[in-house]
XYZ file of C-alpha atoms in Angstrom:
687
model
C -4.391 31.957 -13.353
C -1.555 29.513 -14.446
C 1.048 31.543 -16.204
C 2.169 33.823 -12.965
C 5.822 32.895 -12.335
C 5.628 34.701 -8.381
C 4.459 31.967 -5.925
C 3.192 34.506 -3.459
C 0.248 35.760 -5.963
C -0.774 31.785 -6.832
C -0.942 31.823 -2.795
C -3.047 34.853 -2.784
C -5.836 33.103 -6.005
C -5.356 29.782 -5.187
C -5.611 30.813 -0.842
C -9.499 32.845 -2.488
C -10.071 29.758 -4.355
C -10.154 28.037 -0.920
C -12.163 29.817 0.701
C -14.630 29.730 -2.273
C -14.650 25.825 -2.222
C -14.990 25.586 1.077
C -18.213 28.236 0.833
C -19.622 26.348 -1.184
C -19.728 23.426 0.223
C -21.057 24.781 3.430
C -23.959 25.569 1.538
C -23.826 22.470 0.081
C -23.725 20.266 3.412
C -26.246 22.248 4.841
C -29.284 22.258 2.246
C -27.904 18.160 1.986
C -28.702 17.399 5.729
C -31.879 19.271 5.936
C -32.716 16.647 2.484
C -31.736 13.185 5.064
C -33.958 15.578 7.773
C -37.014 15.679 5.712
C -36.871 11.790 3.547
C -36.472 10.265 7.014
C -39.346 12.647 8.265
C -41.210 11.488 5.219
C -40.410 7.470 6.048
C -42.301 7.755 9.552
C -44.523 9.947 8.805
C -45.845 7.376 6.294
C -43.832 4.392 6.302
C -46.860 1.617 7.601
C -49.048 3.744 4.068
C -46.617 2.021 2.076
C -47.420 -0.673 -0.597
C -46.951 -4.041 1.036
C -44.065 -5.404 -1.184
C -41.426 -2.613 0.280
C -40.696 -1.364 -3.119
C -41.646 2.032 -2.254
C -39.288 1.410 1.167
C -36.962 -0.050 -0.883
C -36.620 3.151 -2.780
C -37.511 5.349 -0.070
C -34.064 3.629 1.222
C -31.612 3.908 -1.138
C -32.166 7.527 -2.152
C -31.770 8.278 1.790
C -28.347 6.144 2.114
C -26.999 7.845 -1.617
C -28.046 11.350 0.064
C -26.217 9.981 3.025
C -22.777 9.243 0.848
C -22.977 12.795 -1.616
C -22.723 14.125 1.871
C -20.644 11.938 3.915
C -18.027 13.101 0.656
C -18.529 16.836 0.736
C -17.857 17.106 4.274
C -14.018 15.019 3.150
C -14.092 17.266 1.082
C -14.205 20.296 2.613
C -12.040 18.552 5.630
C -9.342 18.113 2.805
C -9.508 21.748 1.900
C -9.696 22.980 5.152
C -6.668 21.129 5.446
C -4.915 23.097 2.246
C -5.185 26.452 3.401
C -2.551 26.228 5.246
C -0.354 25.077 2.911
C -1.459 24.325 -0.641
C 1.077 23.790 -2.113
C 5.594 23.115 -2.374
C 6.560 22.701 -5.651
C 6.426 23.295 -8.790
C 7.710 22.346 -12.039
C 7.487 24.214 -15.544
C 7.394 21.549 -18.181
C 7.679 22.099 -21.785
C 6.143 19.316 -23.917
C 7.971 17.498 -26.731
C 6.928 20.460 -28.977
C 5.856 23.174 -28.172
C 7.732 26.133 -27.185
C 6.047 27.768 -24.241
C 6.316 25.957 -20.706
C 2.636 24.525 -19.127
C 3.564 25.116 -14.657
C 2.213 22.744 -12.307
C 2.527 23.542 -8.399
C 1.633 20.691 -6.276
C 0.448 20.124 -3.131
C -1.319 17.475 -0.821
C -4.479 17.257 -2.899
C -5.566 18.597 -5.494
C -8.353 21.893 -5.938
C -9.574 23.234 -8.782
C -11.766 26.367 -9.209
C -14.642 23.619 -9.964
C -15.351 20.027 -10.121
C -14.224 19.021 -13.069
C -12.590 22.140 -13.912
C -8.738 21.681 -15.094
C -6.118 21.488 -11.494
C -5.013 24.796 -9.331
C -2.932 22.245 -7.676
C -1.874 18.801 -8.433
C -1.702 16.338 -6.109
C 1.167 14.663 -5.148
C 0.249 11.120 -6.235
C -1.154 12.036 -9.939
C 1.420 11.274 -13.006
C 2.584 14.863 -13.458
C 4.056 15.346 -10.136
C 7.065 12.845 -10.914
C 8.701 15.610 -12.817
C 8.621 17.564 -9.291
C 10.309 13.981 -7.152
C 12.162 12.631 -10.642
C 14.103 15.382 -12.381
C 16.061 18.618 -12.238
C 15.542 20.674 -15.753
C 16.014 19.075 -18.572
C 15.108 16.086 -20.605
C 11.743 14.718 -17.943
C 9.145 12.155 -18.619
C 6.424 11.476 -16.530
C 3.488 8.272 -17.286
C -0.175 9.278 -18.005
C -2.483 7.250 -18.510
C -2.859 7.690 -22.680
C 1.337 6.447 -22.703
C 4.783 8.140 -21.783
C 5.000 12.647 -22.108
C 7.974 13.469 -23.528
C 9.490 17.249 -22.770
C 11.927 19.324 -21.205
C 12.146 20.988 -17.544
C 12.412 24.753 -17.634
C 12.059 25.344 -14.330
C 11.929 23.538 -10.601
C 10.483 25.684 -7.555
C 9.530 25.284 -4.396
C 7.843 26.303 -1.475
C 7.211 26.421 2.657
C 3.853 27.889 3.122
C 2.741 27.058 7.304
C -0.668 29.421 8.288
C -1.347 30.427 4.952
C 1.788 32.363 5.228
C 4.649 31.772 2.317
C 7.885 31.121 4.638
C 10.777 30.896 1.227
C 10.305 30.472 -2.084
C 13.760 29.557 -4.116
C 14.134 28.233 -7.844
C 16.105 24.830 -7.642
C 17.638 23.702 -11.044
C 18.355 20.149 -9.023
C 17.452 17.976 -7.423
C 15.040 19.050 -4.115
C 17.444 20.344 -2.485
C 19.553 19.111 0.386
C 19.311 22.464 2.491
C 15.206 22.566 2.490
C 15.860 18.724 3.576
C 18.726 19.649 6.005
C 16.013 22.361 7.822
C 13.066 19.550 7.736
C 15.746 16.878 9.320
C 17.234 20.316 11.396
C 13.991 20.711 13.109
C 12.532 19.528 16.299
C 10.777 16.338 16.045
C 6.994 15.696 16.965
C 5.051 13.485 18.461
C 4.142 11.833 15.522
C 6.080 10.550 11.867
C 6.238 13.674 9.454
C 4.770 13.272 6.400
C 7.737 13.733 3.611
C 6.097 14.383 0.829
C 7.884 17.795 0.262
C 11.276 16.494 0.725
C 10.628 12.837 -0.819
C 14.172 11.875 -2.942
C 14.221 10.162 -6.338
C 15.316 6.683 -4.763
C 11.621 7.123 -2.264
C 9.616 8.017 -5.564
C 10.444 4.612 -7.035
C 9.000 2.705 -4.330
C 6.228 5.169 -3.580
C 4.918 4.965 -7.158
C 6.011 1.044 -7.686
C 2.221 -0.474 -8.507
C 4.089 -3.661 -10.549
C 5.240 -6.003 -7.483
C 3.526 -7.385 -4.928
C 5.864 -7.753 -2.380
C 7.713 -5.140 -2.008
C 11.352 -6.265 0.633
C 12.307 -2.691 2.292
C 15.798 -3.476 3.790
C 16.294 -0.187 4.969
C 19.060 1.826 7.537
C 17.742 3.430 10.901
C 16.649 6.561 9.978
C 16.566 5.487 5.928
C 12.667 6.547 6.249
C 11.603 3.300 5.635
C 8.134 3.187 7.469
C 7.666 6.907 6.033
C 8.083 5.053 2.976
C 6.184 2.352 3.191
C 2.657 4.208 4.326
C 3.129 6.587 1.572
C 3.305 3.818 -0.425
C -0.381 2.843 1.136
C -1.521 6.373 0.368
C -0.386 6.622 -3.941
C -1.290 3.202 -3.785
C -5.081 4.000 -2.272
C -5.319 6.943 -4.516
C -4.582 5.080 -7.574
C -6.270 2.181 -7.388
C -9.667 3.321 -5.455
C -12.036 0.665 -7.264
C -10.232 -1.853 -5.478
C -8.232 0.088 -2.473
C -9.671 1.174 0.690
C -8.272 2.493 3.593
C -10.531 -0.713 5.588
C -9.143 -3.325 3.889
C -5.318 -2.507 4.430
C -3.436 -3.696 7.568
C -0.394 -2.695 9.647
C 1.303 -5.236 11.471
C 3.396 -2.990 14.671
C 5.413 -3.198 16.860
C 2.870 -1.883 19.395
C 0.884 1.197 20.087
C 2.037 3.651 20.962
C 4.254 3.061 17.110
C -0.362 2.356 16.206
C -0.499 6.656 17.673
C 2.916 7.482 16.451
C 2.716 7.179 12.358
C -1.958 6.791 13.003
C -1.975 10.595 11.575
C 0.076 10.285 8.393
C -2.797 9.284 6.415
C -5.473 11.912 6.780
C -2.917 14.017 6.277
C -2.166 12.463 3.465
C -6.153 12.540 2.121
C -6.754 9.400 3.029
C -8.432 7.965 5.818
C -6.423 5.663 8.514
C -5.823 1.891 8.381
C -5.932 -0.700 10.586
C -2.993 -1.590 12.835
C -1.943 -4.561 15.366
C 0.468 -6.327 16.505
C 1.233 -10.372 15.545
C 1.440 -11.270 19.084
C -1.750 -9.627 20.257
C -3.068 -10.958 16.327
C -1.975 -14.590 17.858
C -3.726 -14.612 21.015
C -6.588 -14.001 20.004
C -6.526 -16.880 17.341
C -5.169 -18.676 20.960
C -7.915 -17.403 23.105
C -9.504 -20.945 23.229
C -6.943 -23.101 23.506
C -4.413 -20.798 26.550
C -6.062 -18.799 28.508
C -2.624 -17.213 28.094
C 0.669 -15.967 25.243
C 4.070 -14.726 26.177
C 5.216 -11.202 23.570
C 7.718 -10.807 22.400
C 8.157 -8.138 24.886
C 8.652 -11.169 27.828
C 10.635 -13.203 26.320
C 13.357 -9.760 25.570
C 12.859 -9.950 29.630
C 13.674 -14.142 30.028
C 16.395 -13.373 27.848
C 18.338 -10.670 29.769
C 17.720 -12.079 33.069
C 19.149 -15.304 31.731
C 16.156 -17.912 31.900
C 15.656 -18.585 28.446
C 16.909 -21.270 26.854
C 18.658 -19.936 23.011
C 19.344 -23.035 21.812
C 15.051 -24.307 22.266
C 14.235 -21.288 21.686
C 16.077 -21.604 17.940
C 14.819 -24.617 17.421
C 11.510 -24.309 17.942
C 11.441 -20.955 15.276
C 13.470 -23.162 13.387
C 13.393 -24.562 9.240
C 13.542 -27.827 11.014
C 11.022 -28.131 13.711
C 8.424 -26.909 11.135
C 9.430 -29.767 8.662
C 8.885 -32.175 12.091
C 6.334 -31.158 12.799
C 4.078 -31.659 9.485
C 5.871 -36.062 9.762
C 3.952 -35.844 13.244
C 0.461 -34.264 11.721
C 0.495 -36.613 8.733
C 1.121 -39.702 11.662
C -1.958 -38.478 12.931
C -4.280 -38.620 10.586
C -4.722 -42.186 11.751
C -3.075 -42.213 14.965
C -6.089 -40.405 16.311
C -9.233 -41.631 15.511
C -11.415 -43.940 16.721
C -13.890 -45.146 14.193
C -16.790 -47.216 14.699
C -20.389 -46.895 13.600
C -22.915 -44.677 13.960
C -27.466 -44.880 14.563
C -29.505 -42.401 14.812
C -33.559 -42.364 14.406
C -33.082 -45.817 12.506
C -30.163 -44.651 10.688
C -27.140 -46.263 10.118
C -23.678 -45.482 8.782
C -21.504 -48.181 9.204
C -17.768 -47.325 10.396
C -16.486 -47.979 7.123
C -18.784 -45.885 5.382
C -17.395 -43.299 7.954
C -13.819 -44.303 6.693
C -14.346 -43.541 3.707
C -16.089 -40.648 3.799
C -13.406 -38.778 6.107
C -10.268 -39.870 3.753
C -11.739 -39.748 0.682
C -15.038 -37.155 0.403
C -13.654 -35.001 2.680
C -9.894 -35.569 2.515
C -9.305 -31.613 1.610
C -10.175 -30.683 4.817
C -7.736 -29.719 7.623
C -8.117 -33.487 10.293
C -10.080 -31.543 12.876
C -12.810 -30.495 11.178
C -12.574 -32.984 8.342
C -15.748 -34.685 10.822
C -17.519 -31.895 11.069
C -18.370 -32.441 7.767
C -19.080 -36.507 8.100
C -21.111 -35.463 10.451
C -23.253 -32.958 8.636
C -23.156 -34.951 5.792
C -24.588 -38.058 7.948
C -27.371 -35.262 9.529
C -28.562 -34.238 5.313
C -28.630 -37.945 5.152
C -31.620 -38.675 8.202
C -33.452 -35.011 7.491
C -33.380 -36.086 3.626
C -35.180 -40.361 4.996
C -37.423 -38.966 7.679
C -38.622 -36.049 5.808
C -38.059 -32.915 8.417
C -35.532 -30.787 9.889
C -33.909 -32.166 13.305
C -34.183 -29.884 15.950
C -30.434 -27.668 16.366
C -29.899 -30.002 20.196
C -30.955 -32.954 18.502
C -28.409 -31.938 15.856
C -25.247 -30.947 18.508
C -26.028 -34.122 19.878
C -25.585 -36.046 17.157
C -22.252 -34.228 15.972
C -21.127 -34.954 18.780
C -21.280 -38.778 18.658
C -19.154 -38.482 15.896
C -16.867 -35.451 17.505
C -15.826 -38.171 20.055
C -14.069 -40.671 17.508
C -11.135 -37.951 18.368
C -8.966 -39.409 20.975
C -8.869 -35.377 21.975
C -9.952 -32.590 19.974
C -7.045 -29.954 22.167
C -4.058 -28.422 20.570
C -2.541 -27.813 23.778
C -2.637 -31.324 24.116
C -1.571 -32.513 20.178
C 0.868 -29.816 20.483
C 2.759 -31.375 23.727
C 2.209 -35.125 22.369
C 4.953 -33.685 19.579
C 6.607 -32.552 21.880
C 7.268 -35.720 23.858
C 8.182 -37.369 20.589
C 10.220 -35.207 19.781
C 12.470 -35.506 23.104
C 11.529 -31.982 24.207
C 10.975 -30.763 27.426
C 7.412 -31.446 27.697
C 4.219 -27.592 28.613
C 2.822 -28.212 31.872
C -0.012 -30.203 32.452
C -2.695 -27.817 33.670
C -6.517 -26.761 33.396
C -7.600 -24.563 30.594
C -7.768 -21.173 33.110
C -3.134 -22.355 34.136
C -2.119 -22.804 31.107
C 0.254 -19.566 29.445
C 2.269 -20.783 26.916
C 5.887 -18.554 26.549
C 6.646 -16.726 23.461
C 8.816 -19.792 21.275
C 6.002 -22.254 21.566
C 2.791 -19.792 20.743
C 3.686 -19.534 17.384
C 3.836 -23.137 16.701
C 0.543 -24.075 18.538
C -0.866 -20.953 16.052
C 0.676 -23.311 12.959
C -0.823 -26.820 14.364
C -4.392 -24.783 14.872
C -3.499 -23.299 11.752
C -3.097 -26.617 10.009
C -5.343 -28.761 11.590
C -8.544 -26.735 12.266
C -10.565 -24.582 8.568
C -9.760 -21.014 9.540
C -11.165 -17.679 8.543
C -9.042 -15.895 6.707
C -8.574 -11.986 7.113
C -9.622 -11.606 3.096
C -10.749 -8.383 3.410
C -7.117 -7.252 3.739
C -5.927 -6.640 -0.103
C -2.878 -4.992 1.269
C -0.395 -5.899 4.779
C 2.255 -3.938 6.326
C 4.755 -5.599 7.802
C 7.269 -3.697 10.268
C 10.541 -4.812 11.905
C 10.678 -7.076 9.217
C 13.761 -8.970 11.222
C 12.490 -9.749 14.402
C 9.736 -12.195 12.310
C 11.065 -16.132 12.122
C 10.326 -18.863 10.158
C 7.592 -20.030 10.852
C 6.239 -16.386 11.280
C 6.259 -16.119 7.928
C 4.964 -19.586 6.848
C 2.445 -18.329 8.765
C 2.015 -14.401 7.392
C 1.580 -16.204 4.252
C -0.895 -18.460 4.172
C -3.166 -16.137 6.133
C -2.987 -13.126 4.170
C -2.778 -14.325 0.478
C -2.763 -10.303 -0.153
C -0.080 -8.105 -1.523
C 2.405 -6.885 0.825
C 5.443 -4.252 1.605
C 7.555 -5.467 3.813
C 10.221 -3.614 5.578
C 13.445 -3.427 8.770
C 16.228 -3.186 9.533
C 18.829 -6.384 10.294
C 21.213 -4.662 12.147
C 18.695 -3.886 14.691
C 17.789 -7.334 15.297
C 16.290 -7.605 19.296
C 18.678 -11.592 18.855
C 22.818 -11.327 19.582
C 22.704 -11.667 16.933
C 21.716 -10.016 13.401
C 18.640 -11.562 11.091
C 18.559 -10.659 7.621
C 15.323 -12.642 6.675
C 16.213 -11.364 3.286
C 18.087 -15.145 2.926
C 15.074 -17.074 3.223
C 12.127 -15.020 2.370
C 11.642 -15.499 -1.125
C 11.842 -19.721 0.383
C 8.574 -18.526 1.643
C 7.055 -16.039 -1.236
C 9.397 -17.120 -4.111
C 9.638 -15.569 -6.839
C 6.881 -12.280 -6.321
C 9.545 -10.777 -3.922
C 10.779 -7.365 -5.640
C 14.058 -6.184 -2.390
C 14.901 -3.323 -2.593
C 18.318 -2.024 -0.499
C 17.361 1.501 1.272
C 21.408 2.085 3.137
C 21.426 6.342 3.131
C 20.164 7.527 6.464
C 18.656 10.911 6.758
C 17.471 10.979 10.761
C 20.557 11.279 13.112
C 23.405 14.083 12.747
C 26.267 12.337 11.686
C 28.326 12.443 14.689
C 24.950 10.167 16.388
C 25.342 8.216 13.020
C 29.040 7.614 13.335
C 29.116 6.657 16.736
C 25.943 4.191 16.272
C 28.107 2.602 13.321
C 30.742 1.557 15.073
C 28.179 -0.090 18.175
C 27.961 -2.739 15.275
C 30.292 -2.365 12.764
C 28.366 -1.740 9.543
C 30.097 0.276 7.203
C 28.246 0.314 3.968
C 25.496 3.604 5.451
C 26.119 6.143 3.236
C 25.130 9.576 6.308
C 23.001 12.452 4.722
C 25.344 15.986 5.801
C 23.927 17.640 9.294
C 26.386 18.011 12.065
C 25.433 18.390 15.989
C 26.958 18.091 19.330
C 29.534 15.097 19.713
C 27.836 11.862 21.372
C 28.087 12.108 24.978
C 30.006 8.975 26.932
C 30.033 9.437 30.495
C 30.611 6.898 33.543
C 29.085 6.783 36.535
C 29.009 4.979 39.754
C 25.599 4.005 39.781
C 22.100 4.910 37.815
C 21.012 7.498 40.788
C 23.975 9.219 39.714
C 23.416 9.020 36.417
C 19.567 10.398 36.386
C 20.476 12.726 38.439
C 22.995 14.058 35.144
C 19.890 12.579 33.266
C 17.844 15.537 35.585
C 20.142 18.533 35.007
C 19.702 18.333 30.847
C 16.414 17.506 31.102
C 15.300 20.677 32.861
C 17.448 22.703 31.938
C 17.112 22.438 28.130
C 13.792 21.382 27.936
C 12.162 24.465 26.276
C 14.356 23.651 23.246
C 13.673 20.291 22.673
C 9.742 18.657 21.688
C 10.460 15.091 23.071
C 13.239 13.188 24.520
C 13.821 9.591 25.365
C 15.775 8.010 28.532
C 15.805 4.541 27.684
C 17.038 1.015 29.375
C 17.190 -2.345 28.409
C 15.601 -3.683 30.947
C 11.767 -2.322 32.242
C 12.475 -3.055 35.990
C 15.202 -0.592 35.054
C 12.882 2.067 33.345
C 10.253 1.314 35.696
C 12.234 2.430 39.062
C 14.332 5.491 37.128
C 11.108 6.538 35.922
C 10.117 6.433 39.638
C 13.165 8.261 41.375
C 12.799 11.731 38.826
C 9.216 11.804 39.318
C 9.808 11.583 42.487
C 12.385 13.917 42.011
C 10.758 16.184 40.076
C 8.154 16.541 43.120
C 11.301 18.380 45.061
C 13.431 20.294 42.852
C 11.021 21.728 40.092
C 7.045 20.451 40.637
C 5.981 22.710 36.476
C 7.809 20.210 35.604
C 5.528 16.355 36.459
C 3.038 16.888 34.306
C 6.224 16.523 30.942
C 7.284 12.948 32.237
C 6.024 9.876 31.034
C 7.009 5.982 32.180
C 5.553 4.290 28.904
C 5.102 0.598 28.519
C 3.757 -3.000 27.001
C 0.087 -1.746 27.198
C 0.994 2.719 26.473
C -1.417 3.713 23.402
C 0.146 7.075 22.956
C 3.499 9.145 22.061
C 3.657 12.181 24.239
C 5.596 15.247 24.135
C 8.169 15.691 26.954
C 11.283 12.916 28.570
C 9.498 9.176 27.597
C 11.348 6.373 30.213
C 11.542 3.375 27.878
C 12.808 0.427 27.427
C 14.787 -0.082 24.290
C 12.215 -2.328 22.745
C 10.075 -0.394 22.858
C 11.477 2.455 21.454
C 12.032 1.203 18.050
C 10.555 2.500 15.574
C 10.123 6.101 16.671
C 12.597 9.275 17.257
C 13.177 11.585 19.556
C 14.971 14.388 20.371
C 17.528 14.153 22.801
C 18.737 10.349 23.808
C 20.215 9.557 27.565
C 20.482 5.499 27.314
C 22.149 4.350 30.670
C 23.575 1.181 30.994
C 25.461 -1.449 32.799
C 29.194 -2.003 32.604
C 29.400 -5.913 33.089
C 26.454 -6.627 31.155
C 28.293 -6.363 28.323
C 25.861 -8.997 25.900
C 25.343 -9.721 21.724
C 21.280 -8.080 23.277
C 23.666 -5.228 25.713
C 25.302 -4.499 22.282
C 21.756 -4.177 19.572
C 20.536 -2.191 22.544
C 23.063 0.183 22.462
C 22.635 0.810 18.574
C 18.699 0.651 18.115
C 18.387 3.466 21.357
C 21.674 5.935 19.972
C 19.876 5.908 16.046
C 16.897 6.817 18.148
C 18.565 10.547 17.884
C 17.589 13.072 15.744
C 19.733 15.764 17.638
C 22.045 14.958 20.242
C 22.524 11.909 22.236
C 23.511 10.922 25.910
C 25.357 7.035 26.705
C 26.007 6.621 29.716
C 27.329 3.555 31.552
C 26.756 2.631 35.380
C 30.443 0.877 36.929
C 29.604 0.045 39.911
C 32.796 -2.440 40.413
C 33.721 1.643 41.369
């Protein structure tokens, strides 16, 4: 069947094969479930009669586990095949091996498919070595890296297909790279409530990043709309496919901006045939680590709101997140080795540990243990000594009482107090001296305190994380990257866009990342934007003075710029445009600078909809930092929560008299969210 030249005929054959394989799996899963039920029944009926040493019990448990795992694998394979029924393949390469006259035909899809297990594939997974031919070469000489070495030959033909609902929409032969018309059609379609997979349109330069397995740390500086997040997730899917022995979905962690973004990307890996991965914001990670130190912590969004309101000391913020501040903290940690301690003799049950002996244990034997955890090791050493001499184990309560006597040799073990002491010593404003319940760290203090905790206490490393994805890399400071480096000693994919820094000034982290991660870094710059129409992209680039971006040629409506005398007047215009055209677009956004402005606008529109269009109320959504899902319709939100997302149509409303550097960044981020149409409104209350 591989010799079939017609894609429609091949689709028919593949569809029948899928139906056959699914039916086989249905039957096999049913048999397996009955076998599992029978094993459960046998176990409970015969449990009391099994041998006293537990051998039979163990054997039964292992057999049951094996059967359950086999059943789960079949269920997962059936799920994959059912998904393939919608669109089994999207590409084809006719490849003539070196020295051969007739080409071998390779159809490429989302997953492998053969007529029987272990048979020659009818469809090859997009991540298979041979599939690289489709992405990397035009007609003519080509090669791919197989397990046994590099395979050379010639591409005789390349085909592209669009299949939906099991029906062939189109098929055509392409003599060149993945056709721009196909890419244009994909990009020109309406946005979804979730990020699209890009396997049909992966470009050569993107494919090189996705299939990179050699670099331990890959840093992608990508322009807005360059597809960097998609590429990072497709790279994870590729790595999971090629390194199943060492890398599982559960061992991948994404440090994402917020819950909505997590929802936005959550389906990508399952869509590519892999299980989902863990996602968490770094701010939430920090809060969880510090909840025994303070009752609450500001997050990045609290800081932004303070900055906009002019309630943030920018100079102090930059100082506290700087390398110099960290160096001064390291000096303070050296001083603490002596200044924090008050050694004395300890006696228990007639056994005495002299002060000098404790000092020797503390500074020599256990010197590699962090300062605030070191006395625990000394206490355990003494307790072991007592138990050995007395010939019995001390009760738990007695052990804790002995330990507390050692802990009292610290002047304090309270990290909040120790950090405050450092601030005063270095001439910085101190934190309020309050009880735990009233302690709330400002954002600029969160990561210095976390660093202090990391340096002073033994940490349980998240060893389960084998690959870390850091998104929006431009928003992380020196101290945050240092913590990431220490806490996650694993492979990483780091990505972002310096132009989308949520500061008055752009931050190019590529300049200092090598100083933290060393020579392990592979830096890649992606300057081609695919998301926006040329009209929107040129407008956005003009806002920040970007000149080196390559734009994909897709045209749309000019950017709609207007000035209104009030926010309410601007909102009425938004309402009119949205209500008149909401059937044209799946996703739309109304974006503001601050949370207060966004909330006010949402309430205003909600009230107006009750009056003029109650049927549209369910299409209106307010997205704040606690939101967990991305919805269709009109989403009202702030620029910082819209980062990473895209919408068919975007409305931005900003005040005329607030032309700060941060507002300029906000406008750029707002503009680059628009796939097709952009409306930028200014409110000038002076008119």
